[in-house]
Coordinates of C-alpha atoms in Angstrom, one line a residue:
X1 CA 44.0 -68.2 39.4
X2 CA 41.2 -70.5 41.0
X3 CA 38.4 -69.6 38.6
X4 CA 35.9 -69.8 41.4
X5 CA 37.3 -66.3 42.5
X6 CA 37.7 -65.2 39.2
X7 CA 33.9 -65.9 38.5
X8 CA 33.4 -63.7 42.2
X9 CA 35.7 -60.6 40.7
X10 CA 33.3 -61.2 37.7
X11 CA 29.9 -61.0 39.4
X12 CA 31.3 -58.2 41.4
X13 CA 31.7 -56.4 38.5
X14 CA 27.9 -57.4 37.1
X15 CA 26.4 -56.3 40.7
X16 CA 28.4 -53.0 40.1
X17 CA 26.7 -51.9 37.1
X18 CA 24.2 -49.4 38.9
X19 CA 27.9 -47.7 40.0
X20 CA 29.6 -47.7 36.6
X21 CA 26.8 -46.0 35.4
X22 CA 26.4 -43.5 37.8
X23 CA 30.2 -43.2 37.5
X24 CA 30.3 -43.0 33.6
X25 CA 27.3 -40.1 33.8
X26 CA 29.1 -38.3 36.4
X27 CA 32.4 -38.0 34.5
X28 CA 30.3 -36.9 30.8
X29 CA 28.7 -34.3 33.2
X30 CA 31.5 -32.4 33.6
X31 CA 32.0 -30.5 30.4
X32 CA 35.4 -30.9 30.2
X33 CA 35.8 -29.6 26.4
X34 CA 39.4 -29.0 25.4
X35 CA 40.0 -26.3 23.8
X36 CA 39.9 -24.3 25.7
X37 CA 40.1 -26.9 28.9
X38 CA 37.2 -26.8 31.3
X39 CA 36.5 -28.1 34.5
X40 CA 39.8 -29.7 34.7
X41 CA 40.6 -29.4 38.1
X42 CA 36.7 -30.2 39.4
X43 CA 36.6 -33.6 37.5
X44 CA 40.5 -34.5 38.7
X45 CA 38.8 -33.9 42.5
X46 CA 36.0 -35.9 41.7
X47 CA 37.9 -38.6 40.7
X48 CA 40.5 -38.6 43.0
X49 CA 38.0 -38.6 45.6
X50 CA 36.3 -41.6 44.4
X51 CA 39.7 -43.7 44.6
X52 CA 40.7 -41.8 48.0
X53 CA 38.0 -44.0 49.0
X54 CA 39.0 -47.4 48.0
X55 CA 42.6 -47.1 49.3
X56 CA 44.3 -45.3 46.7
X57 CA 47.0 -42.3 47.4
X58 CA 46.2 -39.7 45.3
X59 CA 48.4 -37.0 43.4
X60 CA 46.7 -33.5 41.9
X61 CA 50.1 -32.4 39.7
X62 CA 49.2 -29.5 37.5
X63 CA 51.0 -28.9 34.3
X64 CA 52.5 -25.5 34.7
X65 CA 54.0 -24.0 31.3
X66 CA 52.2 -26.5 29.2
X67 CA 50.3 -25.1 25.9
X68 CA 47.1 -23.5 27.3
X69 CA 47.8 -23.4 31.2
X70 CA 46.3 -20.5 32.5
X71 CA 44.8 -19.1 35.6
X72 CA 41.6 -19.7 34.0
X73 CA 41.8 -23.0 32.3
X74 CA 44.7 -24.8 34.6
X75 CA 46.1 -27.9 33.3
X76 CA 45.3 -30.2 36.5
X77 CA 46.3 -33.9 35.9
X78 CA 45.4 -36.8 38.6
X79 CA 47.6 -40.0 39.4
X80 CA 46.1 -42.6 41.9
X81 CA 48.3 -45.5 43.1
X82 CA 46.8 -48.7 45.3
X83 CA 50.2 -50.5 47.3
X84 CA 49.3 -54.1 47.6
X85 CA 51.7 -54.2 50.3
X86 CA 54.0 -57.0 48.8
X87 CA 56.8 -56.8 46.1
X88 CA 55.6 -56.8 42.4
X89 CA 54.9 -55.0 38.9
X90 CA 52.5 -52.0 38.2
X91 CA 49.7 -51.9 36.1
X92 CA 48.8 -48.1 35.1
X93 CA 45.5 -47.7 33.6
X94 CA 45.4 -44.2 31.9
X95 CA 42.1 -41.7 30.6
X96 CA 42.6 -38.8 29.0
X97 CA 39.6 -36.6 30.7
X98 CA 38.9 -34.1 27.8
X99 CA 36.7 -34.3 25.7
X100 CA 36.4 -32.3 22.1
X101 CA 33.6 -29.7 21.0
X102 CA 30.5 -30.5 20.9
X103 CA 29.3 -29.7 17.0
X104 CA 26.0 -29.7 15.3
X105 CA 23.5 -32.3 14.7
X106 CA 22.7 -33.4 18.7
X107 CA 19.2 -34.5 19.7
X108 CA 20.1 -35.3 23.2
X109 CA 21.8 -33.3 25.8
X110 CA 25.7 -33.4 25.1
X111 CA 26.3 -33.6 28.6
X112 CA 23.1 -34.3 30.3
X113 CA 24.8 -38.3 30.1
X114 CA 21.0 -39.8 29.0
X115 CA 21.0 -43.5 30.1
X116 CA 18.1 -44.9 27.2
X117 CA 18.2 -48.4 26.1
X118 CA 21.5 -49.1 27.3
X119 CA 23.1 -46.9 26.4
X120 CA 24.9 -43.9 28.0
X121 CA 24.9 -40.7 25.4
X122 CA 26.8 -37.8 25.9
X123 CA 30.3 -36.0 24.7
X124 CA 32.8 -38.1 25.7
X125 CA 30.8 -40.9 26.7
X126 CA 32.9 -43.1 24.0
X127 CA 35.7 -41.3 24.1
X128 CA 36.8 -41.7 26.9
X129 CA 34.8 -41.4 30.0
X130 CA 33.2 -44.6 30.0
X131 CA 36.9 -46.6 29.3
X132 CA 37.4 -44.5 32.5
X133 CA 34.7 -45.3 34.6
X134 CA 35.0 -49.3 33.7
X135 CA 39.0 -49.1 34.8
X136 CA 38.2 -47.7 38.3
X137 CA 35.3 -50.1 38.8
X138 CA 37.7 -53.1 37.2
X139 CA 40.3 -52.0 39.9
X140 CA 37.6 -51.9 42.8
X141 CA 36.6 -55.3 41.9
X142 CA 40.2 -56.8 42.1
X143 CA 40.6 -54.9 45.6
X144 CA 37.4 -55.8 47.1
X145 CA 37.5 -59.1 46.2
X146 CA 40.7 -60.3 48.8
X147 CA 42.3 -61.6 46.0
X148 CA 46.1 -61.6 46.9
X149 CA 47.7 -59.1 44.3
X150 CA 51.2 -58.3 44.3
X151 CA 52.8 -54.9 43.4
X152 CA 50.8 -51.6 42.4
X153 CA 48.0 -50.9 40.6
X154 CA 47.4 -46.8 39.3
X155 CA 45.0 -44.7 37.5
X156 CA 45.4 -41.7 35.8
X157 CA 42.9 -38.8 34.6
X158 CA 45.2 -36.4 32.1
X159 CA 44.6 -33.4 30.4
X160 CA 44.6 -32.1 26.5
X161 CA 44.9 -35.7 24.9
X162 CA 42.2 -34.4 22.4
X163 CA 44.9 -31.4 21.9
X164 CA 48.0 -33.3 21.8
X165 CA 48.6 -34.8 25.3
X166 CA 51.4 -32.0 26.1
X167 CA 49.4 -30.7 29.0
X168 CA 48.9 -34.5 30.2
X169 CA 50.7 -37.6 30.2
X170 CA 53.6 -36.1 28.1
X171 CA 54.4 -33.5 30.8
X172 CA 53.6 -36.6 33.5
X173 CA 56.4 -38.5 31.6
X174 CA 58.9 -36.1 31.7
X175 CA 57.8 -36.0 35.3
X176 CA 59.2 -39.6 35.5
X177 CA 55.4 -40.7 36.7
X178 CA 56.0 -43.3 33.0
X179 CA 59.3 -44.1 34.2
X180 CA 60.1 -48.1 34.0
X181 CA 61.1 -48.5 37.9
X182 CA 58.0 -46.5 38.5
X183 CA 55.4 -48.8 36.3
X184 CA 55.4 -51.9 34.2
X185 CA 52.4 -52.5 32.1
X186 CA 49.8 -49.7 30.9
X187 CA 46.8 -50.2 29.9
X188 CA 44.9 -46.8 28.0
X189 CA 41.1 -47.0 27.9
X190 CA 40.6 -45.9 24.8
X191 CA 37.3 -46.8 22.5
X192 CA 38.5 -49.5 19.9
X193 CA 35.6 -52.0 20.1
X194 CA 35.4 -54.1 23.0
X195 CA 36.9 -57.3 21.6
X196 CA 40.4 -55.5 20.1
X197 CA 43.3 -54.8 21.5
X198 CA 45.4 -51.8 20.1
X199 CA 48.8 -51.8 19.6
X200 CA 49.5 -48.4 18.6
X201 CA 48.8 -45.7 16.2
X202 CA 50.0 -43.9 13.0
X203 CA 52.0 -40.5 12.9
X204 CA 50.7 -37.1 12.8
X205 CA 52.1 -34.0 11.6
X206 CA 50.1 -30.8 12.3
X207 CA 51.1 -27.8 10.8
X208 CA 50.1 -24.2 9.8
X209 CA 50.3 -22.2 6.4
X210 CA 50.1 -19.1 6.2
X211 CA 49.9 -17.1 2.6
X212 CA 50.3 -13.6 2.1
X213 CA 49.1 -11.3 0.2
X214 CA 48.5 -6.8 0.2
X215 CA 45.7 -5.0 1.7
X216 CA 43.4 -3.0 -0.8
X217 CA 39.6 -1.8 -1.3
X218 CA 37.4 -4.5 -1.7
X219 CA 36.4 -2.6 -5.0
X220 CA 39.6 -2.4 -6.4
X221 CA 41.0 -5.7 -5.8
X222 CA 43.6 -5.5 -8.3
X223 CA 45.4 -2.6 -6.4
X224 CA 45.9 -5.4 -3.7
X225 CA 47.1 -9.3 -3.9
X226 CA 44.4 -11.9 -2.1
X227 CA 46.0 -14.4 0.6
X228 CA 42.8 -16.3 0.1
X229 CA 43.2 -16.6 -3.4
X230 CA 47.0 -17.6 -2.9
X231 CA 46.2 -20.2 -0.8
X232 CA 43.3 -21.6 -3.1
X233 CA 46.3 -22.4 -5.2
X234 CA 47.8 -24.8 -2.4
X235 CA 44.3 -26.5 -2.2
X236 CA 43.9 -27.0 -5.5
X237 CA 47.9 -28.6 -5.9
X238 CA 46.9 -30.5 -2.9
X239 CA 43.6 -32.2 -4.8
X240 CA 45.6 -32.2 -7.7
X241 CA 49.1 -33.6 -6.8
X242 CA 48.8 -34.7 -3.0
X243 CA 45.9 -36.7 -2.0
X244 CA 46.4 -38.8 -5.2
X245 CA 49.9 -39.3 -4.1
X246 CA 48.7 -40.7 -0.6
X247 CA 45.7 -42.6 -1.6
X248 CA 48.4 -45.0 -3.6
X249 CA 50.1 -45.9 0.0
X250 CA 49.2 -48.7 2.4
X251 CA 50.4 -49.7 5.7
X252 CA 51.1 -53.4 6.9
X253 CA 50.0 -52.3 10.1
X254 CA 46.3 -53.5 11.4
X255 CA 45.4 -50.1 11.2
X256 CA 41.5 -49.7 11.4
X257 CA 39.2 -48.8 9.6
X258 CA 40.0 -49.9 6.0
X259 CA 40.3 -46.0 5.1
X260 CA 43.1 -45.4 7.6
X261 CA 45.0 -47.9 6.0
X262 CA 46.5 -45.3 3.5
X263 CA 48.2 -41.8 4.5
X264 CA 45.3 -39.3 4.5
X265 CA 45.1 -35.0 5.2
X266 CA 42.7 -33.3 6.1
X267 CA 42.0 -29.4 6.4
X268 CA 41.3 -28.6 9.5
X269 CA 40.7 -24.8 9.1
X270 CA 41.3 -22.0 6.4
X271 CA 40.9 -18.4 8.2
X272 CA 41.5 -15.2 5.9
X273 CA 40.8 -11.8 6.2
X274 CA 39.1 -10.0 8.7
X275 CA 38.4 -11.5 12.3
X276 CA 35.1 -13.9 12.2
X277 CA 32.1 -12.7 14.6
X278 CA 32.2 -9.1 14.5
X279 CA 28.9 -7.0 14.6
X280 CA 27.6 -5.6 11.4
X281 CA 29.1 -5.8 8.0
X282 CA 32.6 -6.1 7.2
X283 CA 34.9 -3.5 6.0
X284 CA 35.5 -4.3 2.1
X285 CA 39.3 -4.9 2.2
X286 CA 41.5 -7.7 0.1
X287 CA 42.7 -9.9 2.5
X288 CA 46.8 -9.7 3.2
X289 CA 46.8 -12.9 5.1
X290 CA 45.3 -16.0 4.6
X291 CA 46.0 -19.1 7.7
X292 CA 45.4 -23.1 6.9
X293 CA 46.1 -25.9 9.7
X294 CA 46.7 -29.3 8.5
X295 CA 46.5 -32.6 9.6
X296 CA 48.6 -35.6 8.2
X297 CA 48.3 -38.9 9.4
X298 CA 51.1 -40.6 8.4
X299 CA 52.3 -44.4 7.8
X300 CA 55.5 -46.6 9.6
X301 CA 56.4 -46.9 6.3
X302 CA 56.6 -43.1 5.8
X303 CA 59.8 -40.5 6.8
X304 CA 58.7 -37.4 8.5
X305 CA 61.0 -36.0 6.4
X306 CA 59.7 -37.1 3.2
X307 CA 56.2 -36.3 4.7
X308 CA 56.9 -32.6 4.9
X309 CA 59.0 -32.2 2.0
X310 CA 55.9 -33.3 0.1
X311 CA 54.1 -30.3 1.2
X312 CA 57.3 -27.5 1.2
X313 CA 57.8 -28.8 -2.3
X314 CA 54.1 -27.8 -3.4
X315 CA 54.7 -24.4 -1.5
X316 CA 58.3 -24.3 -3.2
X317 CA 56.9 -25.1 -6.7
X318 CA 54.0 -21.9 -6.3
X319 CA 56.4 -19.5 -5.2
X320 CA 58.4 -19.5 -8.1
X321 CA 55.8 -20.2 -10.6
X322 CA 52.8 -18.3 -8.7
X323 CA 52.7 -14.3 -8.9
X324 CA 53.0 -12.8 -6.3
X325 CA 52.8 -16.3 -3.9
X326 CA 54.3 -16.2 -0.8
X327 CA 54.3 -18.5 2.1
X328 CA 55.7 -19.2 6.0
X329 CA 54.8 -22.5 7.2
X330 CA 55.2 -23.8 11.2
X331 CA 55.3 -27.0 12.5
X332 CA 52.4 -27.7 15.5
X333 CA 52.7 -31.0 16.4
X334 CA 55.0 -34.2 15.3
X335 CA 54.2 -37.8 16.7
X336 CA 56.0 -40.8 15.2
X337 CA 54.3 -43.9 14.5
X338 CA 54.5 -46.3 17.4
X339 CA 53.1 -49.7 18.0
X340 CA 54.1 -52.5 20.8
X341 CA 55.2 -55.8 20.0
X342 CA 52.2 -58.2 19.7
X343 CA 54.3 -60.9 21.7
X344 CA 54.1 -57.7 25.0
X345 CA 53.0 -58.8 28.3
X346 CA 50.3 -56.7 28.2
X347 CA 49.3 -57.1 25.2
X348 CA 49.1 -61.2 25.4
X349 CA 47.4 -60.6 29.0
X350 CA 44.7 -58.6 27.3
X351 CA 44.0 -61.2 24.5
X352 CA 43.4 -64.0 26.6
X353 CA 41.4 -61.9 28.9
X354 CA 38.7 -61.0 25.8
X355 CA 39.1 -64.5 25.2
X356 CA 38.3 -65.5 28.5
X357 CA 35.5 -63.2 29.1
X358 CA 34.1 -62.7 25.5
X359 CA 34.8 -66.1 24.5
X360 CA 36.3 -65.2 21.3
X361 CA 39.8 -64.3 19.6
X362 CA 40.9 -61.2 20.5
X363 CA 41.3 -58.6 17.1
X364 CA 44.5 -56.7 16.8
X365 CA 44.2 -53.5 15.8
X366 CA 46.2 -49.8 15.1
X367 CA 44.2 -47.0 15.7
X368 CA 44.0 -44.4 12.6
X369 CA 44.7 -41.3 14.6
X370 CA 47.3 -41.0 17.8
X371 CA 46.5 -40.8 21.7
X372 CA 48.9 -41.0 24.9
X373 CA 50.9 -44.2 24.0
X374 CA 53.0 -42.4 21.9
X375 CA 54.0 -39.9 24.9
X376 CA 54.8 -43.3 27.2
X377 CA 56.5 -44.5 24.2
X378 CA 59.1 -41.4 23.1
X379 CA 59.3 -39.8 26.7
X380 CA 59.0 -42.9 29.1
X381 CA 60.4 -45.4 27.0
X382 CA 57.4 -47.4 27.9
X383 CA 57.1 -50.1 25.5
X384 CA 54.3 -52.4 27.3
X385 CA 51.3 -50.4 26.8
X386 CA 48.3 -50.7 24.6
X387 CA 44.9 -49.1 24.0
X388 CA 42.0 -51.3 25.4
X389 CA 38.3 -50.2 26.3
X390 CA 35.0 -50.1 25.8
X391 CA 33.3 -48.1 23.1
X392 CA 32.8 -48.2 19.2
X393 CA 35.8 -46.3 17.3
X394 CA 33.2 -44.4 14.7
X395 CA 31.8 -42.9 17.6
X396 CA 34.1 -40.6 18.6
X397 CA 33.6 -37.2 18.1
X398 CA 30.2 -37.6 16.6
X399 CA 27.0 -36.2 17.7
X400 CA 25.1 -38.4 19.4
X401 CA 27.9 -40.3 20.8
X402 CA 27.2 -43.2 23.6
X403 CA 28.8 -46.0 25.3
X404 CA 26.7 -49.2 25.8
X405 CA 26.5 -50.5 29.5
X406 CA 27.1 -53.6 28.3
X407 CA 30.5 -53.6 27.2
X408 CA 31.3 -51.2 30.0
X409 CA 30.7 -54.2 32.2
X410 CA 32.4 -56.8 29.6
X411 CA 35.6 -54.6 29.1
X412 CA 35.9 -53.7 33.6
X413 CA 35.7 -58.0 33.6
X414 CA 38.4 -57.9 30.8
X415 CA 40.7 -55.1 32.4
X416 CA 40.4 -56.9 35.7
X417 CA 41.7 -60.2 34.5
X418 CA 44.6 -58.5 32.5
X419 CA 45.7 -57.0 35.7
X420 CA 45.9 -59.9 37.6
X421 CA 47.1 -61.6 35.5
X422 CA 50.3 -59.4 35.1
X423 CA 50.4 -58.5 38.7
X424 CA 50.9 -62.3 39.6
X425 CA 53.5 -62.9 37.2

């Protein structure tokens, strides 16, 4: 490509940053939080609007039947797609448009989308809204600029990634919208520094156990049998016997940071008992059921198999040698590690774009927990797809979180030279 339009593209870009922040603030101010899925369809308008308005065609396909579709919280998804006009590849850039809970510990606005010092704070400014914002304006730039491109260049804003991705670009990929005569190269936003490129993720396995107990008087607890003290026992084999287990395990993959580099659990809720939030005191009664969801992030080097059978075996090992122990335990969610070659078009494209723009060697990277490429992976047999964007990786789903402007701007210069790059193959 003649660098003097490359440079033009470029300073496009720069003269755009007034837009990409307006953009990035607009997206954070809808308070998309997932669960239980807000303001899916009015930010799926929003944006499809936007690219209506550069030339895109635009698609609204709702994910009827998906976990958590409902009159009230629909799961609205929206696909975008620019024709160059002449024969050639397409590049996909996909965002996940939820965005998780907000939490304690805020001392800005969580969706007011602040712009101080650079910065633009707000819940899902890092993840992902402003990998978002600098894709679209990375695509306006190579379509404004009358740079001949060849084949297709789409955009996508899915639902429930922060919940899985079923709602989203898994139920988009059964769809056939991943399909390989459909797209070539994808491109996911996601917030893993803005000089790294991602090649994939670990595995997950999300599951629930329940323990069981009997119902008594709270003052005769012996007359009964506590869940919650049933499942203590799990939590206390799992200090004991599990995460010691894990911590000895490492991955050859560039997963980052350092401490995702071993297999790791966490607990993401216990309930027992009587139903939280209800007025007054509770009724004293010993608990006959007792609920714990867990998250295990798994290595390549791990079996799914193995993985669970570490957990049934704990469960296994109480029930026989536990009074009284009883268990049922249901799988949630299973993802297979996945990560691209690092000889991939896209992913080669994307180095020497950082390169180009950052003037540095681009970082390859896994990410420690999964996102979307794992649904363009299993279901679209997608290979070619990576996690790029701006935004710092410890950020996400903190209080507090931003994106800096700065590589907002950097990463839009870096998506737009990937593109055309692999669109002029």
């Amino acid at each position: 490509m003649n660098e003097i339009t490359l440079d033009n593209v470029y300073q496009d870009i720069e003269k755009s940053e007034n837009s990409l922040i307006r953009l990035c603030q607009d997206l954070i101010r809808f308070p998309t939080v997932n669960p239980p899925g807000n303001d899916y369809q009015a930010i799926v308008e929003y944006i499809g609007n936007r690219l209506k308005g550069s030339g895109f065609s635009v698609e609204y396909i709702r994910a009827y039947g998906a976990p958590g579709d409902c009159p009230d919280y629909p799961r609205f998804n929206v696909v975008a797609r620019y024709e160059t006009g002449k024969k050639g590849p397409c590049v996909h850039f996909n965002s996940h448009i939820d965005v998780v809970e907000t939490g304690d510990g805020w001392t800005k606005d969580p969706f007011a989308a602040e712009l101080i010092d650079g910065k633009v704070y707000g819940r899902g400014a890092c993840d992902m809204k402003g990998g978002l914002a600098a894709s679209i304006i990375a695509a306006e730039a190579l379509i404004n600029s009358g740079i001949e491109l060849k084949g297709a260049i789409e955009i996508s804003g899915t639902a429930d990634e922060e919940s899985g991705g079923l709602g989203g670009v898994a139920f988009l990929a059964e769809k056939g919208y991943f399909a390989k005569d459909r797209v070539d190269h994808v491109i996911i936003p996601e917030p893993l520094n803005v000089d790294r490129v991602c090649l994939g993720h670990r595995g997950v396995w999300w599951a629930e156990i329940e323990t069981h107990g009997r119902i008594a008087h709270g003052s005769m607890p012996f007359l009964g049998d506590c869940a919650i003290r049933h499942m203590g026992a799990v939590v206390a084999e799992f200090e004991d016997k599990l995460y010691p287990a894990m911590a000895a395990r490492h991955t050859a993959m560039p997963v980052v940071p350092e401490g995702a580099k071993q297999s790791t659990l966490n607990i993401n809720s216990i309930h027992g008992g009587q139903e939280e939030g209800a007025e007054g005191l509770p009724s004293p009664c010993v608990p006959d059921s007792c609920r714990m969801i867990i998250d295990r992030r798994f290595l390549v080097e791990e079996d799914l198999g193995q993985v669970k059978g570490e957990v049934t075996d704990i469960l296994d090992n109480l029930e026989t040698s536990r009074e009284g122990f009883k268990y049922e335990i249901r799988d949630m969610l299973e993802v297979i590690p996945s990560m691209t070659d690092i000889d991939a078009p896209v992913v080669q494209a994307t180095a020497k774009a950082i390169e180009d723009v950052l003037g540095k060697k681009a970082d390859f990277v896994c990410s420690p927990g999964t996102y979307d490429q794992k649904h363009i992976d299993r279901i679209g047999n997608l290979k070619d797809c990576i996690a790029y964007g701006p935004g710092i990786l410890e950020l996400a789903h903190q209080p507090d979180e931003y994106v800096e402007v700065a590589d907002m701007v950097n990463s839009a210069k870096v998506m737009a030279k990937a593109a055309y790059d692999l669109l002029n193959k």
